[in-house]
PDB file of C-alpha atoms in Angstrom:
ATOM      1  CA  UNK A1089     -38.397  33.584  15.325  1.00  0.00           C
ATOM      2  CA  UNK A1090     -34.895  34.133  14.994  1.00  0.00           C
ATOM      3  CA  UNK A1091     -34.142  31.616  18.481  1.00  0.00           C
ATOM      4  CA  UNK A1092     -36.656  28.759  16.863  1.00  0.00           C
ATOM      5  CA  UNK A1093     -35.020  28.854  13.405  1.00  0.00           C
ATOM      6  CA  UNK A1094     -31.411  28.024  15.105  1.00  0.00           C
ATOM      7  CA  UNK A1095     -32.910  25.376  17.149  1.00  0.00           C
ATOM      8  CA  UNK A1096     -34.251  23.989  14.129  1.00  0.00           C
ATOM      9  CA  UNK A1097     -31.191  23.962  12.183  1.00  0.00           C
ATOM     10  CA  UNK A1098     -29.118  22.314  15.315  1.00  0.00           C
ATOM     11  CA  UNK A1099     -31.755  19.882  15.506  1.00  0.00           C
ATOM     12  CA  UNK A1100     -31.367  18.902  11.612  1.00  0.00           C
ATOM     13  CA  UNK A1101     -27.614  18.852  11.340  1.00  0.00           C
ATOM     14  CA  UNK A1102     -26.627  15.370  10.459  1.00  0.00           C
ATOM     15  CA  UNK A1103     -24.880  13.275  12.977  1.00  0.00           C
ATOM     16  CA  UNK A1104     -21.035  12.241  11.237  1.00  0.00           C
ATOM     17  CA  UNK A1105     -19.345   9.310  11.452  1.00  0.00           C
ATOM     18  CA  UNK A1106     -15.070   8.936  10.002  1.00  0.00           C
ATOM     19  CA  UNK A1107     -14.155   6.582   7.650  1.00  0.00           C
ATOM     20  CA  UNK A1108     -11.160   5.191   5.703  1.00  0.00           C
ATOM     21  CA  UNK A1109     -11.965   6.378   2.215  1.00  0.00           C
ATOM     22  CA  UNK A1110     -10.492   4.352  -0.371  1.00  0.00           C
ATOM     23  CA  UNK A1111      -9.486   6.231  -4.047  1.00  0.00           C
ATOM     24  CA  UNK A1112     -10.274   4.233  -6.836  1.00  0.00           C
ATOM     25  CA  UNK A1113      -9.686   6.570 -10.233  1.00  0.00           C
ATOM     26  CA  UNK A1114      -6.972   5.803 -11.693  1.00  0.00           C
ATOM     27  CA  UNK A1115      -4.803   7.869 -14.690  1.00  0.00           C
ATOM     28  CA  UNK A1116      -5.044   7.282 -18.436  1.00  0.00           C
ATOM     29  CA  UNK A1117      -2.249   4.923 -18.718  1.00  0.00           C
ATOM     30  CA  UNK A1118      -3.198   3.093 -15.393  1.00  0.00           C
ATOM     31  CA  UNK A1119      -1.610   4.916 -13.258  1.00  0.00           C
ATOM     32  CA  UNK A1120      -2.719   4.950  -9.028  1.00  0.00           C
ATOM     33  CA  UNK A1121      -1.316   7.368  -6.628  1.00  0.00           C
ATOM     34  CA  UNK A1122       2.109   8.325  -6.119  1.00  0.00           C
ATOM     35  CA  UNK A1123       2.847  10.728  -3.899  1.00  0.00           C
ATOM     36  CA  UNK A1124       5.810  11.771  -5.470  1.00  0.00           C
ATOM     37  CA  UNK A1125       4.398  12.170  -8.698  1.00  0.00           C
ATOM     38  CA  UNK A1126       5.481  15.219 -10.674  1.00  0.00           C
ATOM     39  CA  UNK A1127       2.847  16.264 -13.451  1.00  0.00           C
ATOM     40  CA  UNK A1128       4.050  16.518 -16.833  1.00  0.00           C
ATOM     41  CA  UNK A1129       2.434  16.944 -20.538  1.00  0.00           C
ATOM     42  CA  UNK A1130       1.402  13.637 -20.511  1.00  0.00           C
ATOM     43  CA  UNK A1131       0.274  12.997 -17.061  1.00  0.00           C
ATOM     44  CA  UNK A1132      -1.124  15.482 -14.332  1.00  0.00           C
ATOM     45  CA  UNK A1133      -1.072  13.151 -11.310  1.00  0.00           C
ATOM     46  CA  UNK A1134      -4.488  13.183 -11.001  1.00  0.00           C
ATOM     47  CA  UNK A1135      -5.323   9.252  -9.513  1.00  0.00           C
ATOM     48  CA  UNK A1136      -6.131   8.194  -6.739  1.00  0.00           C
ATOM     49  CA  UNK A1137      -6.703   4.555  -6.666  1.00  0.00           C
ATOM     50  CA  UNK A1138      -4.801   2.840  -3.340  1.00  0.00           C
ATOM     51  CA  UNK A1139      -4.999   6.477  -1.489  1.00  0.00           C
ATOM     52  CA  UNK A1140      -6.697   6.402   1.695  1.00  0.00           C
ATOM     53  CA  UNK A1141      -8.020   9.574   3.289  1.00  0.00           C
ATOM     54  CA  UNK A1142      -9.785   9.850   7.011  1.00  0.00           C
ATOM     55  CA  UNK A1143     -12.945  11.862   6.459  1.00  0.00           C
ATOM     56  CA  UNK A1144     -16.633  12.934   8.448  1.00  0.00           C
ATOM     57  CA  UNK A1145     -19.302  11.331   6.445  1.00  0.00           C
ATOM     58  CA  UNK A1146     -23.197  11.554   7.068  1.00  0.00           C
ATOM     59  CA  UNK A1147     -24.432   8.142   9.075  1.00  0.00           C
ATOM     60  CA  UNK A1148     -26.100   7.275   6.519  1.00  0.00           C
ATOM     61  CA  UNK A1149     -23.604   8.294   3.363  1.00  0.00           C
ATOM     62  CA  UNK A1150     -22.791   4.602   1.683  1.00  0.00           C
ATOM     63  CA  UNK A1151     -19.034   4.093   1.938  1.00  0.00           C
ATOM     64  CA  UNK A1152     -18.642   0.567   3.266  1.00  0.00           C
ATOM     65  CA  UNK A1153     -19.275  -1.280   0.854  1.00  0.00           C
ATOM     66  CA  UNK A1154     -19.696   0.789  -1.671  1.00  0.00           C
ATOM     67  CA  UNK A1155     -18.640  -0.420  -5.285  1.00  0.00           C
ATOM     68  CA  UNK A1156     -17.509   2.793  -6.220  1.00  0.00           C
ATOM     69  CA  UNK A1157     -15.216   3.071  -3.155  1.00  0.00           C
ATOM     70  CA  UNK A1158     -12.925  -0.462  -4.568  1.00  0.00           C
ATOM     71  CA  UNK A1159      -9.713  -1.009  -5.953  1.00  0.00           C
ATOM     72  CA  UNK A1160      -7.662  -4.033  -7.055  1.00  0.00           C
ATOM     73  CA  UNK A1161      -3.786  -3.388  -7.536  1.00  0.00           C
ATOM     74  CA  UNK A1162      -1.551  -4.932  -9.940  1.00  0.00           C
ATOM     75  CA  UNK A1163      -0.438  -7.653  -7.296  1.00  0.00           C
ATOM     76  CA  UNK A1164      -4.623  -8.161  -6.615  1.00  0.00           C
ATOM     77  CA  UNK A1165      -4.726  -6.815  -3.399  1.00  0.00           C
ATOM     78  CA  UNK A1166      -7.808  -5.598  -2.632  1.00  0.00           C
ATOM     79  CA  UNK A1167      -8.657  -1.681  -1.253  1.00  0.00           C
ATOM     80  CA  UNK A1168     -12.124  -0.530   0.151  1.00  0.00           C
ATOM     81  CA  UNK A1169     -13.470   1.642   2.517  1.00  0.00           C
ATOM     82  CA  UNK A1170     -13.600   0.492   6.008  1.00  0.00           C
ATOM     83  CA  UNK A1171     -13.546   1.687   9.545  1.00  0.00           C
ATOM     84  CA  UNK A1172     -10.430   3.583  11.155  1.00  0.00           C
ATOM     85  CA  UNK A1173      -9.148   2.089  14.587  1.00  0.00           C
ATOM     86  CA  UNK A1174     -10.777   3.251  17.950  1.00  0.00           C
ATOM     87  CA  UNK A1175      -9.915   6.629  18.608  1.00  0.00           C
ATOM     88  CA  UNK A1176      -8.944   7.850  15.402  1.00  0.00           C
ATOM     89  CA  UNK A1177      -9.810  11.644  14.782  1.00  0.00           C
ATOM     90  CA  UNK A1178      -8.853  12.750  18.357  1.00  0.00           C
ATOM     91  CA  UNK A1179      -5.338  13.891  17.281  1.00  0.00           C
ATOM     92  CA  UNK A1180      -5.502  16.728  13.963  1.00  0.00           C
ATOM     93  CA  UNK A1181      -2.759  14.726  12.568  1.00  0.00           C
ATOM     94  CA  UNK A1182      -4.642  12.032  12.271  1.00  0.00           C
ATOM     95  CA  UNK A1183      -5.885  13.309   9.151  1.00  0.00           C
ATOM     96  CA  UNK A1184      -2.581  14.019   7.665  1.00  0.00           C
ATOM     97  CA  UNK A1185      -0.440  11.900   5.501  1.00  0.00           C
ATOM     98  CA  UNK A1186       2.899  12.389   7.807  1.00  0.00           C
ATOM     99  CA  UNK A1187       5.436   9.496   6.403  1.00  0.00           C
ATOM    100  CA  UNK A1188       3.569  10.233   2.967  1.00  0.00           C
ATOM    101  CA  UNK A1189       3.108   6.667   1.837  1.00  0.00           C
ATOM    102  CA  UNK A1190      -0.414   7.763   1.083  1.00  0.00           C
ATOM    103  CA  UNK A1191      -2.932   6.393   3.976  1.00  0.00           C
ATOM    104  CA  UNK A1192      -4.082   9.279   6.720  1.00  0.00           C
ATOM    105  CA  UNK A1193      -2.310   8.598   9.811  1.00  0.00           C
ATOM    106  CA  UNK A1194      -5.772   8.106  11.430  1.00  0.00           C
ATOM    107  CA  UNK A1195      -6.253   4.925   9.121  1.00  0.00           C
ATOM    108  CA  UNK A1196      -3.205   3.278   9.163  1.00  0.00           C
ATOM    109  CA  UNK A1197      -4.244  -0.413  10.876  1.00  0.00           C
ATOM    110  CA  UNK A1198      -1.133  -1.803  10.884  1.00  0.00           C
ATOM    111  CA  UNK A1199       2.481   0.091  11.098  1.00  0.00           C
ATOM    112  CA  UNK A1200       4.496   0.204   7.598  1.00  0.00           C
ATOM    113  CA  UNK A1201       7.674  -1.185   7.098  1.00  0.00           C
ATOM    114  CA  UNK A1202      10.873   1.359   6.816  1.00  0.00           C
ATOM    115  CA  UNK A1203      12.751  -0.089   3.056  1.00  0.00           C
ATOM    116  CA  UNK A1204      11.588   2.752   0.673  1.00  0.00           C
ATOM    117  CA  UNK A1205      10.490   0.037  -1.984  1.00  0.00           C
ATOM    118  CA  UNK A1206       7.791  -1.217  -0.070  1.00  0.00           C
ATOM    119  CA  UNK A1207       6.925   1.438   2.698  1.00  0.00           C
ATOM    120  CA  UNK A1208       3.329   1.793   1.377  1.00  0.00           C
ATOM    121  CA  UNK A1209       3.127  -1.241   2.874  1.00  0.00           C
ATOM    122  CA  UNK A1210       3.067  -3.778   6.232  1.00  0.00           C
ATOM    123  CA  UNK A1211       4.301  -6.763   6.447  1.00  0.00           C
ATOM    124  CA  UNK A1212       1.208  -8.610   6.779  1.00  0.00           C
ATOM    125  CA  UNK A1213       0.230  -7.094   3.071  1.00  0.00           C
ATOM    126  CA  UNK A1214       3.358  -8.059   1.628  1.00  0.00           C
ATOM    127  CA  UNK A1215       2.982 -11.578   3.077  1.00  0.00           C
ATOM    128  CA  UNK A1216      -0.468 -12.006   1.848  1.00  0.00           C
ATOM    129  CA  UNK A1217       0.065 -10.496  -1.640  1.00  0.00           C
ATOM    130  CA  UNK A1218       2.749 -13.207  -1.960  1.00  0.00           C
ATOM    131  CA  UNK A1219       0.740 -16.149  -0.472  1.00  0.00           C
ATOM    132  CA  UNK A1220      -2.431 -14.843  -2.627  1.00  0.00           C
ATOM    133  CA  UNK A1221      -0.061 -14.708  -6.224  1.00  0.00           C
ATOM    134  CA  UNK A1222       1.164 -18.570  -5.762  1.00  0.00           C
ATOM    135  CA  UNK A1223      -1.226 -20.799  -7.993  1.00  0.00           C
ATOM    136  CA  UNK A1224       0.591 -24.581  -8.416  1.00  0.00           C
ATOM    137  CA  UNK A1225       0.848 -25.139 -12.628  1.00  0.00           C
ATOM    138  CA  UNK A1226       0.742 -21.656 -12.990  1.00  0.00           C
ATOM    139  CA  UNK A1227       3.265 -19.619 -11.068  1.00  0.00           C
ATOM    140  CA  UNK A1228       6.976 -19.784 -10.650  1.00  0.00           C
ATOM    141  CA  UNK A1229       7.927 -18.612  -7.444  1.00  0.00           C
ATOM    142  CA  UNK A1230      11.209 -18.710  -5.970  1.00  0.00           C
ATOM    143  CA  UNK A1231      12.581 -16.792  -2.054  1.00  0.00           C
ATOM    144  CA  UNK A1232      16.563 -16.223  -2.075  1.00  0.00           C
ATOM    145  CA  UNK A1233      17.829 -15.551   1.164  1.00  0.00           C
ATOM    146  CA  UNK A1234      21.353 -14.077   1.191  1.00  0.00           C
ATOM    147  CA  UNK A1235      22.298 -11.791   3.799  1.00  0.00           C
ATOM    148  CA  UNK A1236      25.631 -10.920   2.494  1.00  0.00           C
ATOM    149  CA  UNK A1237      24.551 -10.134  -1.072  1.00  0.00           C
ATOM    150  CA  UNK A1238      21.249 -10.491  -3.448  1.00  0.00           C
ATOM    151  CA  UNK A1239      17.344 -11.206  -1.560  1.00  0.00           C
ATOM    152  CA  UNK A1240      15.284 -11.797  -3.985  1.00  0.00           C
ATOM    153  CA  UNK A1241      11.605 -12.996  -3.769  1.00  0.00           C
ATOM    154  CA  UNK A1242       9.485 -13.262  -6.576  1.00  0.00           C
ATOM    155  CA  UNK A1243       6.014 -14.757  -8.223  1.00  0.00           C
ATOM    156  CA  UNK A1244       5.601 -14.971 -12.233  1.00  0.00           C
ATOM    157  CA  UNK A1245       2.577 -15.725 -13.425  1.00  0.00           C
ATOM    158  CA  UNK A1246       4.060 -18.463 -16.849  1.00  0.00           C
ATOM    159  CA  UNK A1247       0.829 -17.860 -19.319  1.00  0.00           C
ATOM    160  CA  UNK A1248       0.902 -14.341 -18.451  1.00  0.00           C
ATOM    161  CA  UNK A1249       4.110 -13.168 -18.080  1.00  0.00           C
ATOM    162  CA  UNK A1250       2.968 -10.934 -14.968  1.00  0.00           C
ATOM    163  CA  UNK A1251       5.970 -10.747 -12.499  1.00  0.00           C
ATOM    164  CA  UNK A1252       5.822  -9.282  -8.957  1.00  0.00           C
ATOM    165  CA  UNK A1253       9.596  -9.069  -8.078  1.00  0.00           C
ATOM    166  CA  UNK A1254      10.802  -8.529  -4.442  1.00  0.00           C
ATOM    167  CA  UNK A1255      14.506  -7.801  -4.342  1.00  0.00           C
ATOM    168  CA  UNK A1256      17.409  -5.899  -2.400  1.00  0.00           C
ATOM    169  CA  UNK A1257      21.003  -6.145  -3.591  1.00  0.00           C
ATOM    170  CA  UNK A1258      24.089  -5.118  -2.046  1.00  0.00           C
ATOM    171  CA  UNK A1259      27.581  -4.730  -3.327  1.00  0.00           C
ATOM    172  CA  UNK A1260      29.630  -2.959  -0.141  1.00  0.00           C
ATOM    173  CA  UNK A1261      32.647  -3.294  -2.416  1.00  0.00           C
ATOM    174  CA  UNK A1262      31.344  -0.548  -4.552  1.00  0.00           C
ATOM    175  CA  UNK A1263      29.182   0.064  -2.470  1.00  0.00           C
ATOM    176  CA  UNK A1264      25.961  -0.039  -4.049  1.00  0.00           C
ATOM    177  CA  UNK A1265      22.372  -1.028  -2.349  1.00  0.00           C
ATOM    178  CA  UNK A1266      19.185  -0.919  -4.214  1.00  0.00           C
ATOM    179  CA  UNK A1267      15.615  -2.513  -3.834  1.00  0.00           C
ATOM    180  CA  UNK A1268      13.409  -3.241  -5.860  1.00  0.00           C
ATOM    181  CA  UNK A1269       9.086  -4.723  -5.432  1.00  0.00           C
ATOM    182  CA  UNK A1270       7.864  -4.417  -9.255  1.00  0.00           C
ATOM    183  CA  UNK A1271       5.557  -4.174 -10.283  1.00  0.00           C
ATOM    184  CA  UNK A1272       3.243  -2.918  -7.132  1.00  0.00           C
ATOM    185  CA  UNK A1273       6.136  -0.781  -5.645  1.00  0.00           C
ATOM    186  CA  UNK A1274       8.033   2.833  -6.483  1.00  0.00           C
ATOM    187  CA  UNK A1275      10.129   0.437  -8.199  1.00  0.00           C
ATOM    188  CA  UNK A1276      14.077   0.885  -7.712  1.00  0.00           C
ATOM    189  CA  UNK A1277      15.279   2.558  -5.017  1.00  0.00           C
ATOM    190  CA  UNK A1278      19.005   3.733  -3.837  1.00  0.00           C
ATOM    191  CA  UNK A1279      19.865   2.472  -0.160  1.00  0.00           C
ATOM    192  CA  UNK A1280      21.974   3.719   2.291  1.00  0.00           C
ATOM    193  CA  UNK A1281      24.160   0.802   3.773  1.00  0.00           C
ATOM    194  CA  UNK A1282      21.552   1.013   7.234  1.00  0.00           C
ATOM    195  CA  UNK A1283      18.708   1.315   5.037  1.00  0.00           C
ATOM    196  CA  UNK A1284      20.113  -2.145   3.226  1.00  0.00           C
ATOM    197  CA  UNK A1285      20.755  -3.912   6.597  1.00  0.00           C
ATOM    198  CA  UNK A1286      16.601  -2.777   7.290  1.00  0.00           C
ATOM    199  CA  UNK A1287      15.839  -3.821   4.089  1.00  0.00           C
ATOM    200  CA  UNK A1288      17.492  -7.355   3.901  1.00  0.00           C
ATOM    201  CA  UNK A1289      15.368  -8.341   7.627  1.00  0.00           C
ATOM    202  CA  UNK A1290      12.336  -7.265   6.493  1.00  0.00           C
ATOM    203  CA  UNK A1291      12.951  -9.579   3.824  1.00  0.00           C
ATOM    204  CA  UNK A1292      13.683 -12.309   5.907  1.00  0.00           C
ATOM    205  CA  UNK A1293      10.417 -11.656   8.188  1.00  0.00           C
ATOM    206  CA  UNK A1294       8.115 -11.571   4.956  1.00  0.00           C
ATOM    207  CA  UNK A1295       9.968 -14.412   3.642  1.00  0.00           C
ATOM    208  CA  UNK A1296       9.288 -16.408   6.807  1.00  0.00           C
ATOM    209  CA  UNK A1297       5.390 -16.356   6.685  1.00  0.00           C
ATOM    210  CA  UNK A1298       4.892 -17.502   2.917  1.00  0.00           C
ATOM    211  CA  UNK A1299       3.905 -20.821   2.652  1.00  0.00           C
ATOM    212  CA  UNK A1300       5.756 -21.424  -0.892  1.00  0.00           C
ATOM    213  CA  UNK A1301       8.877 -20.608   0.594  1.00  0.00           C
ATOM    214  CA  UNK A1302       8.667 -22.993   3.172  1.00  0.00           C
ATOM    215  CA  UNK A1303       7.561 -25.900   1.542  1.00  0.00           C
TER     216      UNK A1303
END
């Protein structure tokens, strides 16, 4: 009895299948998840729109797809569940968070760029939030390419008054390097002078691959 109840269990336990799980709660005042959130009387940290995890879900458990599993940012990219790469899962550390911008290490699709401002992010989001914001009548949009001092990229909806702001600035007189992606980003960040140099060429590469700043 005892060997035919085991079978019977091994027989019914659910195939699993991983997935990139998308968070979509997000805290009281809007907030999405920051890893280096610290809780406070107001806030306890608590959302986690944007984050992705790399879990074991039943076959037939509805993630892709799933309206509940969907998240629009402030710059109106879009976040959902979806499938990890080939291969993910084999390595343990695939299911940790190791450069802590938020997405398991199993379901990061494309490699992140380095400047702190925007290291939640690749390139090819970056370049698409940017190409997505541009509306003709309705935007002003303007890419400032200066090695030697102020980058600056930036999209502002006029009716609205919504601004997504792309900037580095450095002052080696002082010295003094800072970036900045508003309102999507950790905001402003201190640079090191390498960090600046890193900073100012992914710039240029984004930059490079938006149609408005080309035209």
């Amino acid at each position: 009895t005892l060997m035919l109840f085991a079978a019977t269990g091994f027989a019914a336990k659910k195939e699993k299948t991983l997935i990139c799980h998308v968070g979509s709660e997000v805290g009281p005042g809007g907030e999405v998840y920051n890893p280096n959130c610290v809780p406070d009387e107001f806030y306890d940290c608590s959302a986690d729109a944007g984050k992705v995890d790399l879990i074991a879900v039943s076959k037939n458990a509805k993630h892709l797809g799933n309206p509940a599993h969907y998240f629009v940012d402030s710059a109106g990219f879009e976040w959902e569940d979806y499938l990890p790469a080939e291969g993910a899962g084999d390595d343990p550390a695939d299911f940790e968070d190791s450069n802590k911008d938020g997405i398991d290490d199993g379901c990061e699709l494309e490699q992140t760029l380095s400047c702190p401002c925007w290291s939640n992010y690749s390139e090819s989001d970056l370049v698409e939030i940017f190409n997505l914001s541009w509306a003709p009548n309705n935007w002003l949009g303007g890419c400032y390419i200066d090695p030697l001092g102020t980058t600056t990229i930036f999209s502002q909806r006029l009716n609205e008054g919504s601004l997504i702001n792309m900037q580095t600035s450095s002052y080696p007189t002082i010295p003094l390097y800072r970036c900045t992606l508003e309102p999507i980003g950790i905001g402003n960040s201190t640079l090191s002078a390498a960090q600046s140099i890193e900073c100012h060429s992914e710039m240029e590469a984004i930059a490079a691959q938006i149609t408005w700043c080309n035209d």
